[in-house]
Coordinates of C-alpha atoms in Angstrom, one line a residue:
M1 CA 117.7 17.1 81.5
S2 CA 114.3 16.2 83.8
D3 CA 114.5 14.8 87.2
E4 CA 112.3 11.8 86.3
Y5 CA 114.9 10.2 84.1
Y6 CA 118.2 8.4 84.6
L7 CA 119.2 8.3 80.3
E8 CA 117.6 10.7 77.8
L9 CA 118.2 10.7 74.9
S10 CA 120.0 13.6 72.3
E11 CA 118.9 15.7 71.2
N12 CA 120.6 15.7 67.8
P13 CA 120.5 12.2 66.3
V14 CA 122.4 10.6 63.3
Q15 CA 120.0 10.3 60.2
F16 CA 120.6 8.0 57.7
E17 CA 118.6 6.4 55.2
N18 CA 117.3 3.3 56.1
A19 CA 118.7 -0.4 55.0
S20 CA 116.8 -2.5 52.4
S21 CA 117.7 -4.1 48.8
V22 CA 119.6 -1.6 47.4
N23 CA 121.2 0.3 50.8
N24 CA 122.9 -1.4 53.1
V25 CA 124.0 0.0 56.5
F26 CA 126.5 -0.4 59.0
F27 CA 128.0 1.2 61.9
D28 CA 132.1 0.8 63.0
E29 CA 132.0 1.2 67.4
A30 CA 135.1 2.4 67.4
N31 CA 134.9 5.6 65.9
K32 CA 130.9 5.5 66.3
Q33 CA 130.0 6.2 62.3
V34 CA 126.8 4.8 60.4
F35 CA 127.3 3.9 56.7
A36 CA 125.3 3.7 53.9
V37 CA 126.2 2.2 51.2
R38 CA 124.1 2.6 48.2
S39 CA 124.2 0.1 45.2
G40 CA 127.8 -1.5 46.8
G41 CA 128.9 2.3 46.1
A42 CA 128.1 2.9 43.2
T43 CA 125.7 5.2 43.4
G44 CA 127.3 7.0 46.6
V45 CA 128.4 5.9 50.1
V46 CA 127.4 8.0 52.9
V47 CA 129.7 8.2 56.3
K48 CA 128.1 9.8 59.4
G49 CA 129.6 10.4 62.7
P50 CA 128.9 11.5 66.0
D51 CA 129.8 15.4 65.2
D52 CA 130.0 16.9 61.3
K53 CA 133.9 16.7 61.0
S54 CA 133.5 12.4 60.6
S55 CA 131.1 12.8 57.9
V56 CA 132.0 12.3 54.4
A57 CA 130.3 11.2 51.1
F58 CA 131.9 9.5 48.3
R59 CA 131.4 7.0 46.0
M60 CA 133.3 3.5 44.8
D61 CA 133.1 0.9 42.1
D62 CA 130.9 -2.4 42.7
K63 CA 132.5 -4.8 43.0
G64 CA 129.9 -7.3 45.1
E65 CA 128.5 -6.8 48.4
V66 CA 129.9 -5.5 50.7
K67 CA 130.4 -7.6 54.0
C68 CA 132.2 -5.4 55.8
I69 CA 133.7 -1.5 56.0
K70 CA 135.0 0.8 58.5
F71 CA 137.5 3.8 58.3
S72 CA 140.6 4.1 59.9
L73 CA 141.1 6.4 62.8
G74 CA 141.4 9.4 61.3
N75 CA 139.7 8.7 58.4
K76 CA 142.6 8.4 57.1
I77 CA 142.4 4.5 55.2
L78 CA 139.8 3.2 53.9
A79 CA 138.7 -1.0 54.9
V80 CA 136.9 -2.9 53.1
Q81 CA 135.4 -6.4 53.0
R82 CA 133.6 -8.3 49.8
T83 CA 134.5 -11.5 50.4
T84 CA 136.1 -14.0 52.8
K85 CA 139.1 -14.1 51.6
S86 CA 140.6 -10.1 51.3
V87 CA 140.6 -6.8 52.4
D88 CA 140.4 -4.0 49.4
F89 CA 142.2 -0.7 51.2
T90 CA 141.9 3.2 49.1
N91 CA 144.0 6.6 50.4
F92 CA 141.7 9.2 51.8
I93 CA 145.3 11.1 52.9
P94 CA 145.5 14.0 51.3
D95 CA 148.3 14.4 48.7
Y96 CA 147.9 10.2 48.6
P97 CA 147.1 8.5 45.3
H98 CA 142.9 7.3 45.8
L99 CA 143.8 4.5 44.5
E100 CA 142.2 0.9 45.8
F101 CA 145.0 -1.6 46.5
S102 CA 143.9 -5.3 48.1
H103 CA 145.4 -8.0 50.5
E104 CA 144.5 -11.3 51.8
C105 CA 144.9 -13.2 54.1
K106 CA 147.7 -15.7 54.4
T107 CA 146.5 -18.2 55.7
K108 CA 145.4 -20.9 53.2
N109 CA 141.6 -22.4 53.5
A110 CA 141.1 -19.2 56.4
S111 CA 138.1 -17.5 56.0
I112 CA 137.8 -13.4 56.8
L113 CA 135.6 -13.2 60.1
G114 CA 136.0 -9.5 60.3
F115 CA 138.9 -6.7 60.8
C116 CA 139.6 -4.5 63.3
W117 CA 141.6 -1.3 63.4
T118 CA 144.1 -0.6 65.9
N119 CA 145.7 2.5 64.7
W120 CA 145.8 4.9 61.9
N121 CA 148.1 2.3 59.8
E122 CA 147.4 -0.5 61.7
I123 CA 144.7 -3.4 60.9
V124 CA 143.5 -6.7 62.3
F125 CA 142.0 -9.5 60.3
V126 CA 140.6 -12.1 62.0
T127 CA 140.0 -15.4 60.1
D128 CA 138.2 -18.4 61.7
Q129 CA 141.1 -20.2 62.1
G130 CA 143.2 -17.0 63.5
I131 CA 144.7 -13.5 63.7
E132 CA 146.9 -11.6 61.4
F133 CA 147.6 -8.2 62.5
Y134 CA 149.3 -5.3 59.5
Q135 CA 150.7 -2.3 59.3
V136 CA 148.7 -0.9 56.2
L137 CA 152.1 0.9 54.1
P138 CA 149.8 3.5 51.6
D139 CA 152.5 5.0 49.9
K140 CA 153.8 2.0 48.4
R141 CA 149.8 0.3 48.8
T142 CA 150.5 -2.8 50.8
L143 CA 150.6 -4.4 53.9
K144 CA 153.1 -5.9 56.5
L145 CA 152.6 -8.6 58.1
L146 CA 153.3 -7.7 62.0
K147 CA 152.0 -10.5 63.9
S148 CA 150.1 -13.9 63.5
Q149 CA 148.6 -16.6 65.5
S150 CA 147.3 -19.7 65.3
I151 CA 143.5 -20.7 66.9
N152 CA 140.3 -21.7 65.7
V153 CA 137.7 -18.9 65.8
N154 CA 133.9 -19.4 66.4
W155 CA 133.2 -15.3 66.4
Y156 CA 134.9 -12.4 67.7
M157 CA 134.5 -8.7 69.6
Y158 CA 136.8 -5.8 69.6
C159 CA 136.8 -3.0 72.4
P160 CA 138.4 -0.2 70.7
E161 CA 138.6 1.7 73.9
S162 CA 141.3 -0.7 75.8
A163 CA 142.7 -2.3 71.7
V164 CA 141.8 -5.3 73.4
L165 CA 140.7 -8.2 70.7
L166 CA 138.2 -11.1 72.3
L167 CA 138.0 -14.7 70.2
S168 CA 136.0 -17.4 70.7
T169 CA 137.3 -20.8 70.4
T170 CA 136.3 -24.5 71.6
V171 CA 133.2 -26.3 70.4
Q172 CA 130.5 -24.6 73.1
G173 CA 132.9 -21.3 72.2
N174 CA 132.4 -20.2 75.6
V175 CA 136.1 -19.8 76.1
L176 CA 137.7 -16.7 75.3
Q177 CA 140.9 -15.6 73.6
P178 CA 142.1 -11.9 74.2
F179 CA 144.5 -9.7 72.4
A180 CA 146.2 -6.6 73.4
F181 CA 147.5 -3.9 70.4
K182 CA 149.7 -1.1 71.0
S183 CA 151.8 0.4 69.0
A184 CA 152.5 -2.0 66.8
T185 CA 153.1 -4.7 69.4
M186 CA 150.4 -7.5 70.1
S187 CA 150.2 -9.4 73.2
K188 CA 149.0 -12.4 74.2
M189 CA 146.3 -12.1 77.8
S190 CA 145.5 -15.1 79.3
K191 CA 142.3 -17.2 78.5
F192 CA 139.3 -17.7 80.5
E193 CA 135.6 -19.6 80.7
I194 CA 132.9 -18.2 80.6
E195 CA 129.8 -20.8 83.3
L196 CA 127.8 -21.4 81.2
P197 CA 124.3 -22.0 82.7
A198 CA 124.3 -25.8 81.2
V199 CA 126.5 -27.7 78.9
P200 CA 125.0 -29.6 75.8
K201 CA 125.8 -33.3 74.6
P202 CA 127.0 -33.7 71.6
A203 CA 128.4 -30.3 72.6
K204 CA 128.0 -27.9 70.1
L205 CA 128.0 -23.9 69.8
S206 CA 126.8 -22.7 73.2
L207 CA 128.1 -19.0 73.8
S208 CA 126.6 -16.8 71.1
E209 CA 128.1 -12.9 70.9
R210 CA 124.5 -11.6 71.1
D211 CA 125.0 -12.2 75.2
I212 CA 128.6 -10.9 75.4
A213 CA 130.2 -7.1 76.3
V214 CA 132.9 -5.9 76.7
A215 CA 133.7 -2.7 78.7
T216 CA 135.5 0.2 81.0
I217 CA 134.2 -0.1 84.0
Y218 CA 135.9 2.6 86.9
D219 CA 139.6 2.7 85.0
Q220 CA 139.2 -1.8 84.3
L221 CA 138.4 -3.4 81.4
Y222 CA 135.1 -5.9 81.8
V223 CA 133.4 -9.1 80.1
M224 CA 129.8 -9.0 80.5
Y225 CA 128.1 -12.0 80.2
L226 CA 124.4 -12.0 79.4
K227 CA 123.1 -15.5 81.3
H228 CA 120.2 -16.3 80.2
H229 CA 117.6 -19.1 82.9
S230 CA 114.2 -20.6 82.8
R231 CA 111.8 -18.4 84.8
T232 CA 111.2 -21.6 87.8
T233 CA 110.4 -20.8 90.8
N234 CA 114.3 -21.4 91.7
S235 CA 115.0 -19.7 88.9
P236 CA 115.1 -16.0 89.3
G237 CA 115.4 -15.3 85.8
A238 CA 118.5 -13.8 83.4
E239 CA 121.1 -12.2 85.3
V240 CA 125.0 -10.0 83.6
V241 CA 128.0 -11.9 85.1
L242 CA 131.5 -9.2 84.9
Y243 CA 134.4 -11.0 84.5
H244 CA 137.2 -8.5 85.2
L245 CA 140.2 -8.9 82.3
P246 CA 144.0 -6.8 84.1
R247 CA 145.9 -6.8 81.4
E248 CA 148.7 -8.9 83.3
G249 CA 147.3 -11.8 85.7
T250 CA 144.1 -14.1 85.5
C251 CA 140.8 -13.3 85.0
R252 CA 138.0 -13.1 88.1
K253 CA 134.7 -13.5 88.1
T254 CA 133.4 -10.1 90.1
N255 CA 130.2 -9.3 90.4
V256 CA 126.6 -10.9 88.9
L257 CA 123.5 -8.6 88.2
K258 CA 120.5 -9.3 88.6
L259 CA 117.9 -8.5 86.4
N260 CA 114.6 -10.5 88.1
T261 CA 113.0 -11.3 84.3
T262 CA 114.2 -12.9 81.5
G263 CA 113.9 -11.9 77.9
K264 CA 115.3 -10.0 75.4
F265 CA 118.6 -7.2 76.2
A266 CA 120.9 -4.8 75.2
L267 CA 123.9 -3.9 77.4
N268 CA 125.3 -0.8 77.1
V269 CA 128.0 1.3 79.8
V270 CA 127.6 5.4 79.9
D271 CA 129.7 7.0 83.3
N272 CA 130.8 3.7 84.6
L273 CA 127.1 2.5 85.3
V274 CA 125.5 -0.8 83.5
V275 CA 122.6 0.1 81.8
V276 CA 120.6 -3.5 80.6
H277 CA 117.4 -2.6 78.5
H278 CA 114.6 -4.9 78.5
Q279 CA 113.0 -5.2 74.9
S280 CA 109.4 -6.3 76.4
S281 CA 108.7 -4.1 79.2
Q282 CA 110.6 -1.2 76.9
S283 CA 112.2 -0.2 80.7
S284 CA 116.2 -0.3 81.3
L285 CA 117.4 -1.3 84.4
I286 CA 120.8 0.8 86.3
Y287 CA 123.7 -1.1 88.0
D288 CA 126.6 0.5 89.7
I289 CA 129.5 -2.7 90.8
K290 CA 130.5 -0.4 93.7
L291 CA 127.6 -0.1 95.4
R292 CA 127.8 -3.5 96.9
E293 CA 130.5 -6.3 96.9
L294 CA 128.4 -8.7 94.2
D295 CA 124.9 -7.8 93.0
A296 CA 124.7 -4.3 92.6
I297 CA 120.9 -2.4 93.0
P298 CA 118.8 -1.7 89.7
H299 CA 117.5 2.1 89.4
F300 CA 114.3 1.9 87.5

């Protein structure tokens, strides 16, 4: 790597067919896999990951538009969501029948927003009315309900490294309810509120999942909030506000990273450094939260 740069792209990028009218592309954050689904899977599904071991190709019947598709850990079971009411499963375990089976969410009139694998055979359905935690029984081709929780959900975010699910609740969406998952158990963590720059009247959804990221930094779990301000004489621009989320106890605001500019941003964490990408300037800011108590120092 050249001394001129802090970050460098991989020399072996994952290449896949671009999204089009006949090819849908999905990314699974947990397994770091890209899915290219052609014609609903009828003419092929190509799955590629960071190494050749996680790559696989197969076909499946076209039963409608694919909304979400993910393998469980180890590529053992494939889950596909095509409707807002059910999720379809297919065994990829050697010596198991390669047959599809389906499961509907148990909550009446609920719509499935998506799902998350928490283990090779454990999955969470996230609906607009709560979450349903299941154990998948591949030999019986059925699901067993482990636990459920009723709560109004606007959107969700899952951190696979920590197995923590974040739910956006309330009308404004800024009250976040986390749940932790570990070996067939689901634990409700302390909910917390994101401080919005302005409260709309009448109240409406004001916090988007685009402005939230969850990451582990120095072995601690953080929720990062991209807080936008209008560029005025009193405002330095956007900020990234970090909330420390402990397994037990209350969540608290710990760091404010000042970006000193406005526009569209994307967030990453690499080697415990918070990297903020600024679209219009095509530049990235790098922050180390251990440098200072509250305001981290950006590096260009």
